[in-house]
GROMACS .gro file of C-alpha atoms in nm:
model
  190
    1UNK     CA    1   1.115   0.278   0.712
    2UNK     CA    2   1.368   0.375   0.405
    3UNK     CA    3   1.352   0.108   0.115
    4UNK     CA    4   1.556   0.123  -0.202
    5UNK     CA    5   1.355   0.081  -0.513
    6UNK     CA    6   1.592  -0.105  -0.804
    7UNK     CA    7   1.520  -0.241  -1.131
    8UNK     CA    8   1.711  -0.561  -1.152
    9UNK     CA    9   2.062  -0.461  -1.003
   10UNK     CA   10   2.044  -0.086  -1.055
   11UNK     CA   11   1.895   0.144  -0.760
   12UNK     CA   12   1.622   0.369  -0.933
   13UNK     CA   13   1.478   0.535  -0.615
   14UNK     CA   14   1.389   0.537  -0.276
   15UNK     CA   15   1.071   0.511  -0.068
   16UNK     CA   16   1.036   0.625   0.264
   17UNK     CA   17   0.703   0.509   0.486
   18UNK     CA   18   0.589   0.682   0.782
   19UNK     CA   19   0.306   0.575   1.011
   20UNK     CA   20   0.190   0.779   1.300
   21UNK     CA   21  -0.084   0.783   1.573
   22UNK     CA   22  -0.380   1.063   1.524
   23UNK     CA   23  -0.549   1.048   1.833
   24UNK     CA   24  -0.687   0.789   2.042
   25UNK     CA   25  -0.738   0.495   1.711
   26UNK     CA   26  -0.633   0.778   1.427
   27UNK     CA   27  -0.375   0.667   1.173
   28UNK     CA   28  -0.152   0.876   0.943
   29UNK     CA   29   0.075   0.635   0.650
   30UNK     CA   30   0.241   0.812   0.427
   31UNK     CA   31   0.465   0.707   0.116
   32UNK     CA   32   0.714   0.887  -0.061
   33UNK     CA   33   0.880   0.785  -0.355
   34UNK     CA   34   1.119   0.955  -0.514
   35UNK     CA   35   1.386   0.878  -0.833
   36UNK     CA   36   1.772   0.890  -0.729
   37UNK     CA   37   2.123   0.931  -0.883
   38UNK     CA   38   2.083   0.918  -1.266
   39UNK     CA   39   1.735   0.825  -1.279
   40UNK     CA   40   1.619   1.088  -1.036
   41UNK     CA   41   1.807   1.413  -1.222
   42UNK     CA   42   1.599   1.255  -1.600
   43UNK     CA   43   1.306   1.181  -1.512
   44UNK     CA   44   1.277   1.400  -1.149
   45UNK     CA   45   0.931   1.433  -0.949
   46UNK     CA   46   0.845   1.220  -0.685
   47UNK     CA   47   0.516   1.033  -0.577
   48UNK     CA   48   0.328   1.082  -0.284
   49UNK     CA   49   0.072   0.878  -0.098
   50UNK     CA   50  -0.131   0.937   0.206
   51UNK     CA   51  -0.404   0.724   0.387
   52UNK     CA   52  -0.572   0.870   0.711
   53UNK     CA   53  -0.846   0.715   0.917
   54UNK     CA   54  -0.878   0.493   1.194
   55UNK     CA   55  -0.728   0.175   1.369
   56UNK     CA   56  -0.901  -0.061   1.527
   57UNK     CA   57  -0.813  -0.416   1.680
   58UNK     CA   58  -0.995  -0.566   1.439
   59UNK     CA   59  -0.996  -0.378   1.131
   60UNK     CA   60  -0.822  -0.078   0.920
   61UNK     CA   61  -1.072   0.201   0.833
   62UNK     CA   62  -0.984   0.429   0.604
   63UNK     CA   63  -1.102   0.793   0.562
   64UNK     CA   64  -0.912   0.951   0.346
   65UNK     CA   65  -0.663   0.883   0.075
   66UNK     CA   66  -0.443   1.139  -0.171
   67UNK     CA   67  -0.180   1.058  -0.428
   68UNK     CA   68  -0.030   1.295  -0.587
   69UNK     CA   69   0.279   1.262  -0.868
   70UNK     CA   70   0.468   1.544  -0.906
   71UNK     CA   71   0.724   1.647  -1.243
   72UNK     CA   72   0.636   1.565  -1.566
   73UNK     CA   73   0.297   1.418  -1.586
   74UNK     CA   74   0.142   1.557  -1.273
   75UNK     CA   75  -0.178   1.395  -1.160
   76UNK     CA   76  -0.363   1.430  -0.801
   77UNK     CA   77  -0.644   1.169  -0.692
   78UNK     CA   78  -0.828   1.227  -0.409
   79UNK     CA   79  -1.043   0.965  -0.196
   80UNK     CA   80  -1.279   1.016   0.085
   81UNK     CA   81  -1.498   0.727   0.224
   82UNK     CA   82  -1.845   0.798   0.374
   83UNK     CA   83  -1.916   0.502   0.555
   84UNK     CA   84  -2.244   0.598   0.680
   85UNK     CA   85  -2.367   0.603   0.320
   86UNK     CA   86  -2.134   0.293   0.227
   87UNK     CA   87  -1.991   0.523  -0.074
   88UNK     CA   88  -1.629   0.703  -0.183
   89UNK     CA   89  -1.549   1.019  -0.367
   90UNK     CA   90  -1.332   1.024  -0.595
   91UNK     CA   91  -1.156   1.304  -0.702
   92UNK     CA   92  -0.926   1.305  -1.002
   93UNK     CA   93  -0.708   1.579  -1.104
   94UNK     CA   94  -1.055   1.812  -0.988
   95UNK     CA   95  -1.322   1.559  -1.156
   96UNK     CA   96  -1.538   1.452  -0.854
   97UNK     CA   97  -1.743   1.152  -0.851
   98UNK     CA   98  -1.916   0.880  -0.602
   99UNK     CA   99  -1.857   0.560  -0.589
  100UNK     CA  100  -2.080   0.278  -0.357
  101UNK     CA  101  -1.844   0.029  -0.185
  102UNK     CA  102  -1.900  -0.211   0.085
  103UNK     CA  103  -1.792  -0.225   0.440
  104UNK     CA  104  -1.465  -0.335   0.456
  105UNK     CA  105  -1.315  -0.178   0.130
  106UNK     CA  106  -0.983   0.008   0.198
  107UNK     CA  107  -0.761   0.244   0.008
  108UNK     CA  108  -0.392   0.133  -0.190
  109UNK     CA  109  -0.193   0.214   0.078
  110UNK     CA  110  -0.423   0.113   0.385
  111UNK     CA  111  -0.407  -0.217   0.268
  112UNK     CA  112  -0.051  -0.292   0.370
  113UNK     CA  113  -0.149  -0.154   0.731
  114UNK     CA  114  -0.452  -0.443   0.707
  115UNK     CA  115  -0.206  -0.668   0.559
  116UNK     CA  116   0.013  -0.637   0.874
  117UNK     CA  117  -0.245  -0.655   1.128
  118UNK     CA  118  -0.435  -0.978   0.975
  119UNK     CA  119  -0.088  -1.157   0.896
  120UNK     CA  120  -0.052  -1.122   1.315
  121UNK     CA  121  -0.373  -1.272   1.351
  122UNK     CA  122  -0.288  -1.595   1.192
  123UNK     CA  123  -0.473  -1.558   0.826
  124UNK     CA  124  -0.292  -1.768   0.581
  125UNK     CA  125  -0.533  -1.640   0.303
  126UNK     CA  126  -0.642  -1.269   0.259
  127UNK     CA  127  -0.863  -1.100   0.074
  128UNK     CA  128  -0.902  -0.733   0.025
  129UNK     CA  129  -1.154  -0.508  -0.147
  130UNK     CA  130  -0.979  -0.143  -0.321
  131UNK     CA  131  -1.084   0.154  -0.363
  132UNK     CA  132  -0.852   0.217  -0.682
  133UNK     CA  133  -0.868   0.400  -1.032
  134UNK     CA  134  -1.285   0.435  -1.011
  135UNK     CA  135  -1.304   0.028  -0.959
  136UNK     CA  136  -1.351  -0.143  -0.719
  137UNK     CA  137  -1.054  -0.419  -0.713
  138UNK     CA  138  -1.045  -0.710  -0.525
  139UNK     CA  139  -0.618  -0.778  -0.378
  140UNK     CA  140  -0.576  -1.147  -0.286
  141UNK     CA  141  -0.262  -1.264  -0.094
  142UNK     CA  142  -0.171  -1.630   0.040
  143UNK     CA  143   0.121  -1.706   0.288
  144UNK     CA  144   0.359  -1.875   0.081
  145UNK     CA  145   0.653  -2.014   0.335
  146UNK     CA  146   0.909  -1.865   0.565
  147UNK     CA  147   1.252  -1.716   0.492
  148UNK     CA  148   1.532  -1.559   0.651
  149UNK     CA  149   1.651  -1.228   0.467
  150UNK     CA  150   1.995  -1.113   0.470
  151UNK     CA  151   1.921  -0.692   0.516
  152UNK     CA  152   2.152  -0.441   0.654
  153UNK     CA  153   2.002  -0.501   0.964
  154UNK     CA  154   2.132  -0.848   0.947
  155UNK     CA  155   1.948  -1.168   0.909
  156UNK     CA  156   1.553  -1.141   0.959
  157UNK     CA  157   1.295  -1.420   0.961
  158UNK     CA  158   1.007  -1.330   0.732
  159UNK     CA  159   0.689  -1.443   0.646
  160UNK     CA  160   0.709  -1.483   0.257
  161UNK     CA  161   0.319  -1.361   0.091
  162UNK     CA  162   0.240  -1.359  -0.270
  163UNK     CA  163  -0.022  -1.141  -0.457
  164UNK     CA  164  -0.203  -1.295  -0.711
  165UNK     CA  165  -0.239  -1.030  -0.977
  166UNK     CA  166  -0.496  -1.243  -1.205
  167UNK     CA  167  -0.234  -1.342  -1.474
  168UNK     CA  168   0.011  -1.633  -1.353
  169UNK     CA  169   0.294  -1.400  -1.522
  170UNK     CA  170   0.182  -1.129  -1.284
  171UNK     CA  171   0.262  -1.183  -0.936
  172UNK     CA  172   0.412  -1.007  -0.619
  173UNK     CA  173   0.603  -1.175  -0.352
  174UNK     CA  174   0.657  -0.937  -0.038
  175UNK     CA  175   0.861  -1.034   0.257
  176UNK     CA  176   0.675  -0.945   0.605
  177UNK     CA  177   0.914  -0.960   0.976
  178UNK     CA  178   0.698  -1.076   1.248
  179UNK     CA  179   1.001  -0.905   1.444
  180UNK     CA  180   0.815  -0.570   1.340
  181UNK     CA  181   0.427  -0.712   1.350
  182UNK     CA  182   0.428  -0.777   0.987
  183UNK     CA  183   0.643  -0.522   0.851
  184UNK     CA  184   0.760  -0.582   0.476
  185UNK     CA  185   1.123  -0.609   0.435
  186UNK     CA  186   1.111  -0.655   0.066
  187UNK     CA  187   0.865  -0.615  -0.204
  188UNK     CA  188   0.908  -0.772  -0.572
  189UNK     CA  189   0.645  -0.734  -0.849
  190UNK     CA  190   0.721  -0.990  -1.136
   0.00000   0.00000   0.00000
Protein backbone atom coordinates (compact mmCIF):
# COMPACT_ATOMS: atom_id res chain seq x y z
CA UNK A 1 0.00 0.00 0.00
CA UNK A 2 1.27 3.76 -0.99
CA UNK A 3 -0.11 6.46 1.53
CA UNK A 4 0.59 10.16 1.31
CA UNK A 5 1.78 11.67 4.50
CA UNK A 6 0.49 15.64 4.70
CA UNK A 7 0.55 18.14 7.32
CA UNK A 8 -2.76 19.86 7.16
CA UNK A 9 -3.25 20.42 3.29
CA UNK A 10 0.36 20.18 2.18
CA UNK A 11 1.81 16.58 1.10
CA UNK A 12 5.14 16.14 3.18
CA UNK A 13 5.92 12.49 2.19
CA UNK A 14 5.01 9.21 1.34
CA UNK A 15 4.88 5.79 3.01
CA UNK A 16 4.86 2.70 1.31
CA UNK A 17 3.91 -0.78 3.39
CA UNK A 18 4.75 -4.10 2.24
CA UNK A 19 3.73 -7.37 3.87
CA UNK A 20 4.88 -10.70 2.65
CA UNK A 21 4.68 -14.44 3.56
CA UNK A 22 8.14 -16.11 5.03
CA UNK A 23 7.38 -19.55 5.00
CA UNK A 24 4.67 -21.63 6.16
CA UNK A 25 3.27 -18.74 9.26
CA UNK A 26 6.53 -16.28 8.61
CA UNK A 27 5.73 -12.60 8.17
CA UNK A 28 7.85 -9.80 6.62
CA UNK A 29 6.09 -5.78 7.12
CA UNK A 30 8.02 -3.30 6.13
CA UNK A 31 7.57 0.64 6.20
CA UNK A 32 9.16 3.19 4.33
CA UNK A 33 8.82 6.67 4.76
CA UNK A 34 10.30 9.03 2.92
CA UNK A 35 10.00 13.25 2.57
CA UNK A 36 8.78 14.50 -1.02
CA UNK A 37 8.78 17.63 -3.27
CA UNK A 38 10.07 20.57 -1.13
CA UNK A 39 10.16 18.90 2.07
CA UNK A 40 12.00 15.86 0.82
CA UNK A 41 15.10 17.92 -1.11
CA UNK A 42 15.49 20.12 2.91
CA UNK A 43 15.27 17.90 5.13
CA UNK A 44 16.08 14.43 2.82
CA UNK A 45 16.58 10.82 4.52
CA UNK A 46 13.97 8.52 4.83
CA UNK A 47 12.75 6.11 7.69
CA UNK A 48 12.67 2.59 7.64
CA UNK A 49 10.84 -0.03 9.63
CA UNK A 50 10.85 -3.74 9.61
CA UNK A 51 9.00 -6.40 11.79
CA UNK A 52 9.65 -10.21 11.05
CA UNK A 53 8.25 -13.17 12.90
CA UNK A 54 5.37 -15.27 12.76
CA UNK A 55 1.51 -15.39 12.02
CA UNK A 56 -0.72 -17.28 13.60
CA UNK A 57 -4.68 -17.51 13.61
CA UNK A 58 -4.75 -16.31 16.76
CA UNK A 59 -2.00 -14.07 17.44
CA UNK A 60 1.00 -11.84 15.83
CA UNK A 61 4.45 -12.94 17.12
CA UNK A 62 7.07 -10.93 16.57
CA UNK A 63 10.81 -11.79 16.26
CA UNK A 64 12.49 -9.21 15.12
CA UNK A 65 12.16 -5.51 14.65
CA UNK A 66 14.76 -2.68 13.03
CA UNK A 67 14.24 1.01 12.43
CA UNK A 68 16.55 2.77 11.04
CA UNK A 69 16.42 6.83 10.00
CA UNK A 70 18.62 7.75 7.56
CA UNK A 71 20.04 11.77 6.67
CA UNK A 72 20.63 14.05 9.17
CA UNK A 73 20.23 12.57 12.55
CA UNK A 74 20.81 8.95 11.79
CA UNK A 75 19.77 6.50 14.46
CA UNK A 76 19.34 2.48 14.13
CA UNK A 77 17.32 0.44 16.90
CA UNK A 78 17.35 -2.99 16.83
CA UNK A 79 14.80 -5.51 18.59
CA UNK A 80 14.90 -9.19 18.97
CA UNK A 81 12.37 -11.10 21.22
CA UNK A 82 13.38 -14.35 23.00
CA UNK A 83 10.27 -15.78 23.90
CA UNK A 84 11.55 -18.76 25.56
CA UNK A 85 13.13 -16.49 28.18
CA UNK A 86 10.05 -13.97 27.98
CA UNK A 87 12.80 -11.06 27.31
CA UNK A 88 13.87 -8.45 24.22
CA UNK A 89 17.16 -6.98 23.18
CA UNK A 90 17.42 -3.93 22.49
CA UNK A 91 19.88 -2.51 20.47
CA UNK A 92 20.33 1.22 20.02
CA UNK A 93 22.59 2.83 17.68
CA UNK A 94 25.19 -0.39 18.97
CA UNK A 95 24.16 -0.10 22.87
CA UNK A 96 22.71 -3.60 23.62
CA UNK A 97 20.50 -4.29 26.43
CA UNK A 98 17.64 -6.87 27.74
CA UNK A 99 14.54 -6.16 28.48
CA UNK A 100 11.77 -8.86 30.30
CA UNK A 101 8.33 -8.58 28.62
CA UNK A 102 5.38 -10.74 28.77
CA UNK A 103 3.77 -13.03 26.33
CA UNK A 104 1.89 -11.19 24.10
CA UNK A 105 4.03 -7.93 23.78
CA UNK A 106 4.64 -6.95 20.09
CA UNK A 107 6.85 -4.52 18.27
CA UNK A 108 5.59 -0.70 16.70
CA UNK A 109 4.91 -1.92 13.56
CA UNK A 110 3.53 -5.55 14.37
CA UNK A 111 0.90 -3.99 16.09
CA UNK A 112 -1.03 -2.75 13.10
CA UNK A 113 -0.76 -6.46 11.66
CA UNK A 114 -2.52 -7.50 15.32
CA UNK A 115 -4.68 -4.58 14.94
CA UNK A 116 -6.03 -6.00 11.63
CA UNK A 117 -6.41 -9.48 12.58
CA UNK A 118 -8.33 -8.77 16.08
CA UNK A 119 -10.56 -5.94 14.39
CA UNK A 120 -11.77 -9.23 12.04
CA UNK A 121 -12.42 -11.06 15.02
CA UNK A 122 -15.02 -8.80 16.35
CA UNK A 123 -12.97 -6.87 19.36
CA UNK A 124 -14.50 -3.54 19.88
CA UNK A 125 -11.78 -2.79 22.57
CA UNK A 126 -8.00 -3.60 22.17
CA UNK A 127 -5.27 -3.56 24.11
CA UNK A 128 -1.68 -3.94 23.19
CA UNK A 129 1.58 -4.27 25.09
CA UNK A 130 5.03 -2.43 23.05
CA UNK A 131 8.13 -3.13 22.90
CA UNK A 132 9.20 0.68 22.28
CA UNK A 133 12.09 3.18 23.29
CA UNK A 134 13.39 0.65 26.36
CA UNK A 135 9.58 0.74 27.90
CA UNK A 136 7.33 -1.23 27.84
CA UNK A 137 4.06 0.80 26.54
CA UNK A 138 0.76 -0.25 26.76
CA UNK A 139 -1.44 1.00 22.96
CA UNK A 140 -5.20 1.04 23.67
CA UNK A 141 -7.71 1.38 20.75
CA UNK A 142 -11.71 1.35 20.87
CA UNK A 143 -13.99 1.04 17.70
CA UNK A 144 -15.42 4.31 17.44
CA UNK A 145 -18.29 4.06 14.49
CA UNK A 146 -18.37 3.36 10.80
CA UNK A 147 -17.65 5.62 7.82
CA UNK A 148 -17.49 5.62 4.24
CA UNK A 149 -14.16 7.28 2.83
CA UNK A 150 -14.01 8.97 -0.37
CA UNK A 151 -10.16 7.54 -1.66
CA UNK A 152 -8.95 7.30 -5.12
CA UNK A 153 -10.16 4.02 -5.12
CA UNK A 154 -13.58 5.42 -4.70
CA UNK A 155 -15.88 5.20 -1.80
CA UNK A 156 -14.80 2.57 1.00
CA UNK A 157 -16.67 1.56 4.15
CA UNK A 158 -14.35 1.72 7.13
CA UNK A 159 -14.28 0.84 10.50
CA UNK A 160 -13.36 4.20 12.29
CA UNK A 161 -10.70 3.22 15.67
CA UNK A 162 -9.24 5.74 17.95
CA UNK A 163 -5.97 5.49 20.03
CA UNK A 164 -6.04 6.81 23.25
CA UNK A 165 -2.64 8.39 23.70
CA UNK A 166 -3.13 9.17 27.64
CA UNK A 167 -3.79 12.97 27.19
CA UNK A 168 -7.45 13.78 25.85
CA UNK A 169 -5.49 16.36 23.44
CA UNK A 170 -3.56 13.38 22.16
CA UNK A 171 -5.44 11.05 20.15
CA UNK A 172 -5.31 9.01 16.80
CA UNK A 173 -8.23 8.13 14.71
CA UNK A 174 -7.28 5.49 11.90
CA UNK A 175 -9.68 4.34 9.30
CA UNK A 176 -9.59 0.33 8.83
CA UNK A 177 -11.60 -1.37 5.29
CA UNK A 178 -13.03 -4.62 6.21
CA UNK A 179 -12.91 -4.82 2.22
CA UNK A 180 -9.05 -5.50 2.84
CA UNK A 181 -9.38 -7.50 6.45
CA UNK A 182 -8.74 -4.42 8.37
CA UNK A 183 -6.52 -2.52 6.28
CA UNK A 184 -6.08 1.30 7.31
CA UNK A 185 -7.10 3.68 4.72
CA UNK A 186 -6.23 6.71 6.69
CA UNK A 187 -4.32 7.50 9.74
CA UNK A 188 -4.60 11.00 11.71
CA UNK A 189 -2.65 11.76 14.92
CA UNK A 190 -4.18 14.92 16.65
Amino acid sequence: ALYSLSSGTTTVGEMRLVLERQGAQGYRYTSTSRPTGLIGHLVGGEIVELSEGTLATDRIRPERYLYQRKGRKEREVFLKFDWTKAQVTNTVNDDPWVMEIPAGTLDKLAVQLALMQDLGRGLQRLDYSIADGGKLKEYHFEVAGRETLETSLGAVETVRIKRDRGRPERYTLLWCAPQWDYAPIQIVQY
